[in-house]
Short mmCIF file of N, CA and C in Angstrom, two decimals:
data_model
loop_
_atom_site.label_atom_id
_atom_site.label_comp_id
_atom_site.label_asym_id
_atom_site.label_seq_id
_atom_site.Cartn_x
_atom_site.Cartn_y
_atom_site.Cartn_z
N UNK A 1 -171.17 -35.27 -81.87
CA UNK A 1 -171.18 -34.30 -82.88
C UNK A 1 -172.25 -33.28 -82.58
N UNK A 2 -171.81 -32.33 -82.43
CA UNK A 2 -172.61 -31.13 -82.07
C UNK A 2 -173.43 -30.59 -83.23
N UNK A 3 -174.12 -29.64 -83.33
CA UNK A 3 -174.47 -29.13 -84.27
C UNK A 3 -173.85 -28.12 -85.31
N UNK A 4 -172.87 -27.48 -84.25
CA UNK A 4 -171.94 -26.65 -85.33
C UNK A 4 -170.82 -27.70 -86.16
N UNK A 5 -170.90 -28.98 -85.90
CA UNK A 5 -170.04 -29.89 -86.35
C UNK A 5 -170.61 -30.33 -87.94
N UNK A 6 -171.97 -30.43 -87.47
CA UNK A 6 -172.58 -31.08 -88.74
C UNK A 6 -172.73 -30.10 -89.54
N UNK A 7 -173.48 -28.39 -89.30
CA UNK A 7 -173.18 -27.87 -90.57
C UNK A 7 -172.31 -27.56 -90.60
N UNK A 8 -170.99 -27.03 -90.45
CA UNK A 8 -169.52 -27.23 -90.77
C UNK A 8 -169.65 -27.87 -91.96
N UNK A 9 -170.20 -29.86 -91.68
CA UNK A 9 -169.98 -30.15 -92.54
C UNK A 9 -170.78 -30.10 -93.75
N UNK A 10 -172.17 -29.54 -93.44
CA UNK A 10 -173.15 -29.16 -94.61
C UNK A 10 -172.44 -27.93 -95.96
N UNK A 11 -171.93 -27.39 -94.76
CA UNK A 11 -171.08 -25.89 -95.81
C UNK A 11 -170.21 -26.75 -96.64
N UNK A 12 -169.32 -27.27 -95.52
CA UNK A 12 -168.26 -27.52 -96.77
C UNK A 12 -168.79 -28.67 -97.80
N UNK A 13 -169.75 -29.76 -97.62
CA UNK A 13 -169.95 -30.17 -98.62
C UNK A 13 -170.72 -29.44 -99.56
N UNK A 14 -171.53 -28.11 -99.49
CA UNK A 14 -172.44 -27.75 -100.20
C UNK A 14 -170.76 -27.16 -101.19
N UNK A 15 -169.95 -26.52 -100.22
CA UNK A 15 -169.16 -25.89 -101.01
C UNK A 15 -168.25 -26.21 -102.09
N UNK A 16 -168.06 -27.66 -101.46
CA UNK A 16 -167.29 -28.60 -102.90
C UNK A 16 -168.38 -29.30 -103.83
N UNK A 17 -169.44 -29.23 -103.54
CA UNK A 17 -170.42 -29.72 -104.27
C UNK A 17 -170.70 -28.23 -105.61
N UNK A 18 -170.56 -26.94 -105.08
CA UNK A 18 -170.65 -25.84 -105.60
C UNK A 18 -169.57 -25.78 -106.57
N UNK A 19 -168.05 -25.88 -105.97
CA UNK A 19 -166.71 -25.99 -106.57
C UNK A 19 -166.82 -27.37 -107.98
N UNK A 20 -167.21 -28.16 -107.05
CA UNK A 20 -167.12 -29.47 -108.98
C UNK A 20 -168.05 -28.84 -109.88
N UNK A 21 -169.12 -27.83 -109.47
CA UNK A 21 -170.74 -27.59 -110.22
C UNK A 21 -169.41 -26.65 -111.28
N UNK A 22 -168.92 -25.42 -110.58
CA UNK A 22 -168.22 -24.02 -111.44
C UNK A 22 -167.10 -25.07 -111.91
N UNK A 23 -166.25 -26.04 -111.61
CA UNK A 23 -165.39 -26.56 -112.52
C UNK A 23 -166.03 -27.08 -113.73
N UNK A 24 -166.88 -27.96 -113.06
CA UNK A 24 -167.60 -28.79 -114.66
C UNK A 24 -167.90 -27.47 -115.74
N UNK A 25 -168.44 -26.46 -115.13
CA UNK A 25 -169.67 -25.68 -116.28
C UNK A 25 -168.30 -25.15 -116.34
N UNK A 26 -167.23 -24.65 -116.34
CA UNK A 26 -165.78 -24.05 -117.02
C UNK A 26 -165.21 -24.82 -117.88
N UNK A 27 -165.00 -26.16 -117.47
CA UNK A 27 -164.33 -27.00 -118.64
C UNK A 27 -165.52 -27.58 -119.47
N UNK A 28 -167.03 -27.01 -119.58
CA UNK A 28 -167.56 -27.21 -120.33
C UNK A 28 -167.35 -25.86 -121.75
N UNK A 29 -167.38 -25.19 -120.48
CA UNK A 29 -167.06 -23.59 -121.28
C UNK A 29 -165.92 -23.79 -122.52
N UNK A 30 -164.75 -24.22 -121.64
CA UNK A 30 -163.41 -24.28 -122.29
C UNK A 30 -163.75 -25.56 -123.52
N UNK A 31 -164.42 -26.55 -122.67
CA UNK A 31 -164.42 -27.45 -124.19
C UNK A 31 -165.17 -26.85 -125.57
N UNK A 32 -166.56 -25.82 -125.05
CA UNK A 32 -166.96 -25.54 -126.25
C UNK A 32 -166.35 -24.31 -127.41
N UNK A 33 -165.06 -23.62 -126.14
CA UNK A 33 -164.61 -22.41 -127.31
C UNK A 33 -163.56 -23.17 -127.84
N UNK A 34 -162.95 -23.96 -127.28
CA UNK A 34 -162.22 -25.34 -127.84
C UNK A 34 -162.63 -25.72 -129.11
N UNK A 35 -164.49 -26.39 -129.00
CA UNK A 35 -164.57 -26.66 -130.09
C UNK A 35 -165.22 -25.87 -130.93
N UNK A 36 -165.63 -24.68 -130.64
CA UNK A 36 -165.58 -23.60 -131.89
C UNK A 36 -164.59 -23.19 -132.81
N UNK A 37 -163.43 -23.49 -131.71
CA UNK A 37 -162.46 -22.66 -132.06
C UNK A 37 -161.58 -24.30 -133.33
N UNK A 38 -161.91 -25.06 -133.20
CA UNK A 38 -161.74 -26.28 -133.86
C UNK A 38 -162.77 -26.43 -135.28
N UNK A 39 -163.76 -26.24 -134.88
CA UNK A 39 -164.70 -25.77 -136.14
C UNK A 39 -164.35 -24.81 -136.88
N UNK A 40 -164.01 -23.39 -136.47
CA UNK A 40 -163.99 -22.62 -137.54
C UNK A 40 -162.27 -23.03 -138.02
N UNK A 41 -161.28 -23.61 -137.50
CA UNK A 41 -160.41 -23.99 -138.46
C UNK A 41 -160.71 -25.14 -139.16
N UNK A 42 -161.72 -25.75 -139.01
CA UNK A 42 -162.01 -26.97 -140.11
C UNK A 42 -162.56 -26.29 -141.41
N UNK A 43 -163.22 -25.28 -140.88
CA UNK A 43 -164.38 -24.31 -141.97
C UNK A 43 -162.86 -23.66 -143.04
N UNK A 44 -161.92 -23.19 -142.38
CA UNK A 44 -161.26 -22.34 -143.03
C UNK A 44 -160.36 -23.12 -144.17
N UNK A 45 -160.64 -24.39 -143.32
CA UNK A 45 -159.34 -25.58 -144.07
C UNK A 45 -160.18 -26.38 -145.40
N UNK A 46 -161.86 -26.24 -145.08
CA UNK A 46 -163.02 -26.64 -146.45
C UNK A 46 -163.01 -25.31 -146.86
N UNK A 47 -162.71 -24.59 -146.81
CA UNK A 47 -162.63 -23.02 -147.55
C UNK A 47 -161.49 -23.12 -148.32
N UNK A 48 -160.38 -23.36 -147.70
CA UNK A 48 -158.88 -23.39 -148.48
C UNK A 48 -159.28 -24.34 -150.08
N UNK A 49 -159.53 -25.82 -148.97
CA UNK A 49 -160.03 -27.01 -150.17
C UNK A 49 -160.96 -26.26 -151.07
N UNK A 50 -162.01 -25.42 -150.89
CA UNK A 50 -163.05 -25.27 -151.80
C UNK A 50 -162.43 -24.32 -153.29
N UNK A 51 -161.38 -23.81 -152.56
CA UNK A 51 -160.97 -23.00 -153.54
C UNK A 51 -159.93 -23.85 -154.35
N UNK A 52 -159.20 -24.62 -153.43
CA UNK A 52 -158.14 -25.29 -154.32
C UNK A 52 -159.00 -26.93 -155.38
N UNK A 53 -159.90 -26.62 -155.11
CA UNK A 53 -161.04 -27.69 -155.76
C UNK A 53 -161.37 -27.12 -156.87
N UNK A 54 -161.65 -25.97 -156.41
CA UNK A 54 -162.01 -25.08 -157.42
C UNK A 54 -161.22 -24.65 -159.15
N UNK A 55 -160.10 -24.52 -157.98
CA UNK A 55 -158.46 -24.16 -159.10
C UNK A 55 -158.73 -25.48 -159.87
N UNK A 56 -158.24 -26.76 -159.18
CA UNK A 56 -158.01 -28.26 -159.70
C UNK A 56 -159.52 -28.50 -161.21
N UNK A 57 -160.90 -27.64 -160.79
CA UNK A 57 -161.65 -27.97 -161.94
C UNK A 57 -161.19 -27.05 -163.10
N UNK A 58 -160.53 -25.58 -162.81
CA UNK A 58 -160.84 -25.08 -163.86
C UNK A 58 -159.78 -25.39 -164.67
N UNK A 59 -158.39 -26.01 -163.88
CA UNK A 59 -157.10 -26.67 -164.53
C UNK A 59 -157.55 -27.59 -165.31
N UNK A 60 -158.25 -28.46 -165.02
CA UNK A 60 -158.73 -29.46 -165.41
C UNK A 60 -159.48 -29.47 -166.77
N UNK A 61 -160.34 -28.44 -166.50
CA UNK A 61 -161.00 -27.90 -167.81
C UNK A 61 -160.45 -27.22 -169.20
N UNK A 62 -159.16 -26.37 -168.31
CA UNK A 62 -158.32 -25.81 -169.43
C UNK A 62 -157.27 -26.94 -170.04
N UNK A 63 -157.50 -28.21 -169.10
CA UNK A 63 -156.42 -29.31 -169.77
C UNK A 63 -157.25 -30.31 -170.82
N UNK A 64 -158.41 -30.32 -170.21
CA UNK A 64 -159.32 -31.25 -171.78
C UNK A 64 -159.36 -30.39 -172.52
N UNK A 65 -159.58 -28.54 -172.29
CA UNK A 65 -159.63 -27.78 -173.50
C UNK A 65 -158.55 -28.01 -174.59
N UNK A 66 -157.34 -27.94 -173.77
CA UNK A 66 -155.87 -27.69 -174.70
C UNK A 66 -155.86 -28.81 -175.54
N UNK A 67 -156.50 -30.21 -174.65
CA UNK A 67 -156.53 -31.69 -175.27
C UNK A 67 -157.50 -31.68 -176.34
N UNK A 68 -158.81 -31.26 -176.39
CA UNK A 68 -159.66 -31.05 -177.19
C UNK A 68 -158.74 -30.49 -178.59
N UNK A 69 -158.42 -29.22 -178.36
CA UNK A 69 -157.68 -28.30 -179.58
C UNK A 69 -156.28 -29.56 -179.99
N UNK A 70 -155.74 -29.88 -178.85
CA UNK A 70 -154.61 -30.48 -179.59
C UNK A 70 -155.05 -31.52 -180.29
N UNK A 71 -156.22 -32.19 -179.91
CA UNK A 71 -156.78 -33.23 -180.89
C UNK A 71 -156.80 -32.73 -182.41
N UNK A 72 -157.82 -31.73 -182.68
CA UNK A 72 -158.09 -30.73 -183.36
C UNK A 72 -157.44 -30.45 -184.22
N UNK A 73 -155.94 -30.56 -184.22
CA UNK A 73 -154.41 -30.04 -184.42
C UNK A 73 -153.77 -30.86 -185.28
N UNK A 74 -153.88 -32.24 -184.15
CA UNK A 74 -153.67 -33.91 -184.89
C UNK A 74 -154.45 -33.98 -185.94
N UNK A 75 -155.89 -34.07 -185.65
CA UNK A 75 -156.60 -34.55 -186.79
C UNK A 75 -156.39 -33.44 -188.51
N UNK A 76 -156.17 -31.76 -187.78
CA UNK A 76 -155.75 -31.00 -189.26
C UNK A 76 -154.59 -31.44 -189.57
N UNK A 77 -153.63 -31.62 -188.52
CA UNK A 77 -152.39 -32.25 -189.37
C UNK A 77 -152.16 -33.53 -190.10
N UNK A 78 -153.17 -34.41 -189.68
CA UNK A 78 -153.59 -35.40 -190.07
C UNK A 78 -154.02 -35.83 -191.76
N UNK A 79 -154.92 -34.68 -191.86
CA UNK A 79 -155.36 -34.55 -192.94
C UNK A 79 -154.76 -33.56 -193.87
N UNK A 80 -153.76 -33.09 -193.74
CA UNK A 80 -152.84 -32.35 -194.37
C UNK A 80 -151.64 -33.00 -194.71
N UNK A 81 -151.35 -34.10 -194.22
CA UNK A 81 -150.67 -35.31 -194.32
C UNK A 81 -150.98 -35.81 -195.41
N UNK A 82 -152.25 -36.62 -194.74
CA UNK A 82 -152.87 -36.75 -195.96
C UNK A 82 -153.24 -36.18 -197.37
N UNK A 83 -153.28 -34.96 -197.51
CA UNK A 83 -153.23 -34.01 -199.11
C UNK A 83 -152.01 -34.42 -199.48
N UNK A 84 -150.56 -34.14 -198.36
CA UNK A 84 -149.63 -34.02 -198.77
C UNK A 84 -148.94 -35.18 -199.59
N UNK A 85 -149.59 -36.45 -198.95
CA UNK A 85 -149.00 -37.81 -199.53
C UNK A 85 -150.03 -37.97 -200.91
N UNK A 86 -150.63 -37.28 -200.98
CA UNK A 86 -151.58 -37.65 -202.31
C UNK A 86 -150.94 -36.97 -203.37
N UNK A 87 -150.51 -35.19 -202.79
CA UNK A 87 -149.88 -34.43 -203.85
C UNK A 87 -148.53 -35.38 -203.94
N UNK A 88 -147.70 -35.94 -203.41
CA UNK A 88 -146.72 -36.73 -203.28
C UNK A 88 -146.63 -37.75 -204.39
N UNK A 89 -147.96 -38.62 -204.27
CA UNK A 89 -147.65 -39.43 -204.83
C UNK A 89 -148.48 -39.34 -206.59
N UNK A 90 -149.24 -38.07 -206.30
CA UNK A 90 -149.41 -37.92 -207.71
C UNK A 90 -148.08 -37.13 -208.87
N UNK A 91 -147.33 -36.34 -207.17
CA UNK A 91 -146.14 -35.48 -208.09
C UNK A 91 -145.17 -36.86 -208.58
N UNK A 92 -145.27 -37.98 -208.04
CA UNK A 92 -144.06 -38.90 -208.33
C UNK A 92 -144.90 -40.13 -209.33
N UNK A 93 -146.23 -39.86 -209.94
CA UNK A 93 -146.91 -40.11 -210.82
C UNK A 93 -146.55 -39.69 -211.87
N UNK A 94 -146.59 -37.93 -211.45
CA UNK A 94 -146.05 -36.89 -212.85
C UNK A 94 -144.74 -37.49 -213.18
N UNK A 95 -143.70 -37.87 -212.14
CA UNK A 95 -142.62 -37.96 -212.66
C UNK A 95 -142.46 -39.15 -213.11
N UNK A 96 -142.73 -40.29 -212.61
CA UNK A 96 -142.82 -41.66 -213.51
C UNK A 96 -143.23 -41.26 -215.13
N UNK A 97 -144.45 -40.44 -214.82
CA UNK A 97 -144.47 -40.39 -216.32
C UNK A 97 -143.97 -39.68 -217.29
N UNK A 98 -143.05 -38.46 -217.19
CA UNK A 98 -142.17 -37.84 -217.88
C UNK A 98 -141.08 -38.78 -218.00
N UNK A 99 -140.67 -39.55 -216.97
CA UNK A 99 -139.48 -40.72 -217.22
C UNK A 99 -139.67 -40.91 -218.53
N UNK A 100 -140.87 -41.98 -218.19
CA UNK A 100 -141.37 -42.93 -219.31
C UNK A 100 -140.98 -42.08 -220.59
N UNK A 101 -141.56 -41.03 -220.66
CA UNK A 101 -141.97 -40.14 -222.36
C UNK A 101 -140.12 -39.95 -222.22
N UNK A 102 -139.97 -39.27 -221.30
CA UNK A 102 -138.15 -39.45 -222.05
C UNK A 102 -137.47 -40.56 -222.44
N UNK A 103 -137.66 -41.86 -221.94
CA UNK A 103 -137.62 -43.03 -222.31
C UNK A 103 -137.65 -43.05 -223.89
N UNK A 104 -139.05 -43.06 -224.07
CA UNK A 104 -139.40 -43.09 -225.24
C UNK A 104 -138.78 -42.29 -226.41
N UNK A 105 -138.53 -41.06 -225.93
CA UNK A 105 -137.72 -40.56 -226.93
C UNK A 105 -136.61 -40.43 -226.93
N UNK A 106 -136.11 -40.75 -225.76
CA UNK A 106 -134.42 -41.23 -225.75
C UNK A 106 -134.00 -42.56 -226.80
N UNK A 107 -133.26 -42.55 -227.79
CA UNK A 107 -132.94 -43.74 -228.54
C UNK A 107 -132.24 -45.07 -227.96
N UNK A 108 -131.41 -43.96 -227.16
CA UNK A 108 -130.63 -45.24 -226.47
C UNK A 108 -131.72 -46.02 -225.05
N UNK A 109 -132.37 -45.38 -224.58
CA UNK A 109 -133.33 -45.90 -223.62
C UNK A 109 -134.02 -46.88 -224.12
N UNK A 110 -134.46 -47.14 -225.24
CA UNK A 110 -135.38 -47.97 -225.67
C UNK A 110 -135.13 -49.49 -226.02
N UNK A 111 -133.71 -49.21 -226.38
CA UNK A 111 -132.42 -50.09 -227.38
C UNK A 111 -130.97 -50.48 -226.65
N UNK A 112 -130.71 -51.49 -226.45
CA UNK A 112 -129.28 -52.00 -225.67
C UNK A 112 -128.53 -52.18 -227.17
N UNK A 113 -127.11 -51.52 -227.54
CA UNK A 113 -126.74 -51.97 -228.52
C UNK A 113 -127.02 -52.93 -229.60
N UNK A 114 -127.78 -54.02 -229.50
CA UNK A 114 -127.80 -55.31 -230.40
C UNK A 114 -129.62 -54.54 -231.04
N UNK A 115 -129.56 -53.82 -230.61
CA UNK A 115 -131.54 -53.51 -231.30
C UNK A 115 -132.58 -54.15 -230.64
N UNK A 116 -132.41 -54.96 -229.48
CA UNK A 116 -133.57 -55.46 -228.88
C UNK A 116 -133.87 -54.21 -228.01
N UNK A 117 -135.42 -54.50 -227.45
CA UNK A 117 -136.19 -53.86 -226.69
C UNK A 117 -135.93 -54.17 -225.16
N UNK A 118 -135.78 -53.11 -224.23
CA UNK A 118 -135.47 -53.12 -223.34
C UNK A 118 -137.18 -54.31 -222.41
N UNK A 119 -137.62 -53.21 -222.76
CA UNK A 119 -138.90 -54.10 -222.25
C UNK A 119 -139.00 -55.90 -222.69
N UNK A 120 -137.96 -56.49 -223.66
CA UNK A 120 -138.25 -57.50 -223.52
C UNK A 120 -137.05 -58.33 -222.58
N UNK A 121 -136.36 -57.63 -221.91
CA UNK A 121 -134.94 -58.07 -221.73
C UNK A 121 -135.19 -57.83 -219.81
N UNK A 122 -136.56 -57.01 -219.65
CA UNK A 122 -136.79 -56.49 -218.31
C UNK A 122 -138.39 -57.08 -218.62
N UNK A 123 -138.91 -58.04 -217.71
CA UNK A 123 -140.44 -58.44 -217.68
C UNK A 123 -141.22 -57.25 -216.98
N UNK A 124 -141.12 -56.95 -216.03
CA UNK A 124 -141.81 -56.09 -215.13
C UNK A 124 -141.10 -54.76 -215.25
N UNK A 125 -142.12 -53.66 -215.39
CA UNK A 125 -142.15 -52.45 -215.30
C UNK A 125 -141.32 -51.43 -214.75
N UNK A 126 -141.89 -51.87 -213.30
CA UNK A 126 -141.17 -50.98 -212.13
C UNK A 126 -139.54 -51.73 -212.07
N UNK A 127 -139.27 -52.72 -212.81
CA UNK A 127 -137.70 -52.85 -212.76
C UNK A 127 -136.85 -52.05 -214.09
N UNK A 128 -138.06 -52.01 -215.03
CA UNK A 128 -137.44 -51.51 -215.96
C UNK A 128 -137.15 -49.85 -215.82
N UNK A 129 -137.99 -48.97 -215.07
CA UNK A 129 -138.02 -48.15 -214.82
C UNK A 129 -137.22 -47.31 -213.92
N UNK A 130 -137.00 -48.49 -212.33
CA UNK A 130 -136.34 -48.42 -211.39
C UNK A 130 -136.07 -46.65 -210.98
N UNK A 131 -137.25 -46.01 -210.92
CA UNK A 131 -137.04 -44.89 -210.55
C UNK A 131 -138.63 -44.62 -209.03
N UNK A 132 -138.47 -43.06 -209.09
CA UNK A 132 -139.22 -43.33 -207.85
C UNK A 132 -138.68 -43.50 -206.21
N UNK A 133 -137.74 -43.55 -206.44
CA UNK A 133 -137.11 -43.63 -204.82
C UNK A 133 -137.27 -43.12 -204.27
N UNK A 134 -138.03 -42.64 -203.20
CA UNK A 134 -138.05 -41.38 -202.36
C UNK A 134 -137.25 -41.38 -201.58
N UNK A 135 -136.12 -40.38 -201.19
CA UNK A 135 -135.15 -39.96 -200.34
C UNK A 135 -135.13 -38.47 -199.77
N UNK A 136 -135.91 -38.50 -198.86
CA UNK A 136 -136.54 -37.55 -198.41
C UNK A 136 -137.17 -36.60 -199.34
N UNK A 137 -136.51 -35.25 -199.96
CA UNK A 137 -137.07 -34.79 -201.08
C UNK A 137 -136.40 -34.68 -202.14
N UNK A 138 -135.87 -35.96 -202.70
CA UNK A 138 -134.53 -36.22 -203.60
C UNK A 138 -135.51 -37.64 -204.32
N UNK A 139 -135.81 -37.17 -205.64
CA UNK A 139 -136.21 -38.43 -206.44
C UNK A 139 -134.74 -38.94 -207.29
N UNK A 140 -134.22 -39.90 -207.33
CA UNK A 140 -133.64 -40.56 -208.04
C UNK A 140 -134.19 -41.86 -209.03
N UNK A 141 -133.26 -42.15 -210.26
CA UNK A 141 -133.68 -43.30 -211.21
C UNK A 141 -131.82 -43.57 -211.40
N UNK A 142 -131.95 -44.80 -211.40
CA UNK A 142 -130.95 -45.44 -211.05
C UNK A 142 -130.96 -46.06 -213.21
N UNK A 143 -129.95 -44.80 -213.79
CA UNK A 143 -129.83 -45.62 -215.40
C UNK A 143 -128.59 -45.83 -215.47
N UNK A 144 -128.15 -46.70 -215.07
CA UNK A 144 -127.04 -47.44 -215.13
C UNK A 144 -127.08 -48.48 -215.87
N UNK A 145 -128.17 -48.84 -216.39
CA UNK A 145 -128.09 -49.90 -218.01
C UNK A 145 -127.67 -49.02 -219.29
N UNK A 146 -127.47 -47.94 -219.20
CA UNK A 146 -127.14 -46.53 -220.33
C UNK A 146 -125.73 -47.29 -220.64
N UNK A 147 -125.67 -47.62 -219.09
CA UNK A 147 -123.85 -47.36 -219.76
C UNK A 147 -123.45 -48.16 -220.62
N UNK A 148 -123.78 -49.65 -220.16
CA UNK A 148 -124.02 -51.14 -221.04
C UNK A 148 -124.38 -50.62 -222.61
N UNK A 149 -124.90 -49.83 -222.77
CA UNK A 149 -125.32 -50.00 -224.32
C UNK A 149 -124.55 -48.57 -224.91
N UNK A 150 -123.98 -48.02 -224.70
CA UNK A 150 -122.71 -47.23 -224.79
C UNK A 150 -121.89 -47.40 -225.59
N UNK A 151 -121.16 -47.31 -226.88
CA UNK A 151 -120.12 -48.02 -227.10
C UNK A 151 -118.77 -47.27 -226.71
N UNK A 152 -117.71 -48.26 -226.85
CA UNK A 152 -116.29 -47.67 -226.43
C UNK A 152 -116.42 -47.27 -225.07
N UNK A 153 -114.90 -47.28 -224.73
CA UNK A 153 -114.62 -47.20 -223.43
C UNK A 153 -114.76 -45.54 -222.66
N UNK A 154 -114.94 -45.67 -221.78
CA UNK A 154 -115.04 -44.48 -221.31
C UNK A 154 -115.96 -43.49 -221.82
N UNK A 155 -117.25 -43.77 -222.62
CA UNK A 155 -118.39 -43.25 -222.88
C UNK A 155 -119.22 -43.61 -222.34
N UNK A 156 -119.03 -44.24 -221.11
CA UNK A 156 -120.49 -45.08 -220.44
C UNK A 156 -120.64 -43.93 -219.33
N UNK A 157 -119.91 -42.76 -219.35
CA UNK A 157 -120.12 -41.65 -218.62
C UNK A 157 -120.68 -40.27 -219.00
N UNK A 158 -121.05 -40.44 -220.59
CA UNK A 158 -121.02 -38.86 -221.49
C UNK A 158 -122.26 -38.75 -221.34
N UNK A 159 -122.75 -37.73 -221.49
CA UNK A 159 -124.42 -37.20 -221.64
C UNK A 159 -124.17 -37.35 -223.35
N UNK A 160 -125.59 -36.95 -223.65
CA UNK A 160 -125.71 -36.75 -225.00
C UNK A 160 -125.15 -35.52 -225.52
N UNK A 161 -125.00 -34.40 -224.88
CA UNK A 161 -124.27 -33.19 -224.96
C UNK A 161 -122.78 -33.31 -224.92
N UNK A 162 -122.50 -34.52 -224.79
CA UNK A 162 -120.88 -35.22 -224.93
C UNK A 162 -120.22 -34.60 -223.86
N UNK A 163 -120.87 -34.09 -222.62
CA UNK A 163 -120.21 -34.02 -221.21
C UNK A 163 -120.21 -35.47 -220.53
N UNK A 164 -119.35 -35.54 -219.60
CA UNK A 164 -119.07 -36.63 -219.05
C UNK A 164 -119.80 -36.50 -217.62
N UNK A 165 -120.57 -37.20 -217.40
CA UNK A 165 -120.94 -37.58 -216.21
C UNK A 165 -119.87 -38.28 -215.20
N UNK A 166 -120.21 -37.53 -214.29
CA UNK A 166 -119.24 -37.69 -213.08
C UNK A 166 -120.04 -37.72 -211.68
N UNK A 167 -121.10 -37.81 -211.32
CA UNK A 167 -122.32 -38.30 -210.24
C UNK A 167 -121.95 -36.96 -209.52
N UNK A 168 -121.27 -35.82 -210.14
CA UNK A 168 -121.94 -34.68 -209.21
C UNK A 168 -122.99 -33.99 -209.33
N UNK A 169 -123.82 -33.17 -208.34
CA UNK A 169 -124.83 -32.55 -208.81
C UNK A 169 -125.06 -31.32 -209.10
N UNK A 170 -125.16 -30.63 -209.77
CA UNK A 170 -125.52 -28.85 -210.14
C UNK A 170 -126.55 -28.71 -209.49
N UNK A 171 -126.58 -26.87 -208.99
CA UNK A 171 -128.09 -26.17 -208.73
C UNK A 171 -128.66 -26.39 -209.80
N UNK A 172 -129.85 -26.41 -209.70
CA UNK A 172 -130.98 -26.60 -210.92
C UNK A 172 -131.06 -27.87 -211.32
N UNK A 173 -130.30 -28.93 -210.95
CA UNK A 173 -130.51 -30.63 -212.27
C UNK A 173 -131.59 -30.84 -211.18
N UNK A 174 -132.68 -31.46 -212.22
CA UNK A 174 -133.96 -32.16 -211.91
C UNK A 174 -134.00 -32.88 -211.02
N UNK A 175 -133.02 -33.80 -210.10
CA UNK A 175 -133.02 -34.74 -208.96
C UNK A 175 -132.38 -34.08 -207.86
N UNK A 176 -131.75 -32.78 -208.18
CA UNK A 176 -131.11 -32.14 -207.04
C UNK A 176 -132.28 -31.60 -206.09
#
């Protein structure tokens, strides 16, 4: 081996030694715009999220709000319910007790043909009364003991105005 043999081979190894040096520092190059270029789409994709995080709190906020108010809503309707079943049950107070006073001054209400007292022939109250039904906004009283103390046939249907009751109802009657 001569001397032009050996550096021959000095060159060419310096030269592939040079060649791996510019490959490495290129695919270092390439890996780092690689991973810039990988970073700023991660950045853009916590940017997207930050905003859609964002959206998701203020949804969120306007959904306990609406929940808050609709609570709000419940509880006024709640308590308007409540008035309403009180006015309810004091209006069907009022009317128990106008029953009663017409009762009282109804002759035949008081009296079954023979002169006894209804109240002794009925122990309890609310049977004697049997009114109060609530049907939606339809109070009924069920006086169908009228007819029993009625005399003659076919008067167990007349009002006192000597019309005949026939279970239809007029605009204006008190249970309509």
């Amino acid at each position: 081996m001569d001397t032009g043999q050996i550096v021959l081979i000095v060159v060419v190894a310096v030269v592939v030694i040079a060649a791996i040096i510019i490959a490495l520092m290129m695919g270092r190059k390439k890996r780092a715009e690689a991973n810039r270029q990988r970073a700023l789409d991660l950045r853009e994709k916590a940017d997207q999220e930050a905003v859609r995080a964002h959206q998701a709190k203020v949804e969120s906020a306007q959904a306990e709000a609406a929940a808050v108010q609709a609570e709000a809503e419940a509880n006024r309707l709640r308590r308007e319910a409540e008035r309403n079943s009180a006015k309810a049950k004091e209006a069907g107070g009022r009317v128990e007790e106008h029953l009663r006073h017409a009762d009282k001054l109804d002759p035949d209400a008081n009296t079954r043909g023979n002169g006894s007292s209804r109240d002794a022939d009925v122990p309890d109250h609310d049977a004697r009364v049997q009114n109060a039904e609530h049907d939606g906004n339809r109070l009924t009283r069920d006086r169908s003991h009228r007819e029993a103390a009625n005399d003659g046939a076919g008067q167990g249907n007349t009002v006192r105005d000597g019309s005949v009751r026939d279970g239809s109802v007029r605009d204006g009657d008190r249970n309509a």
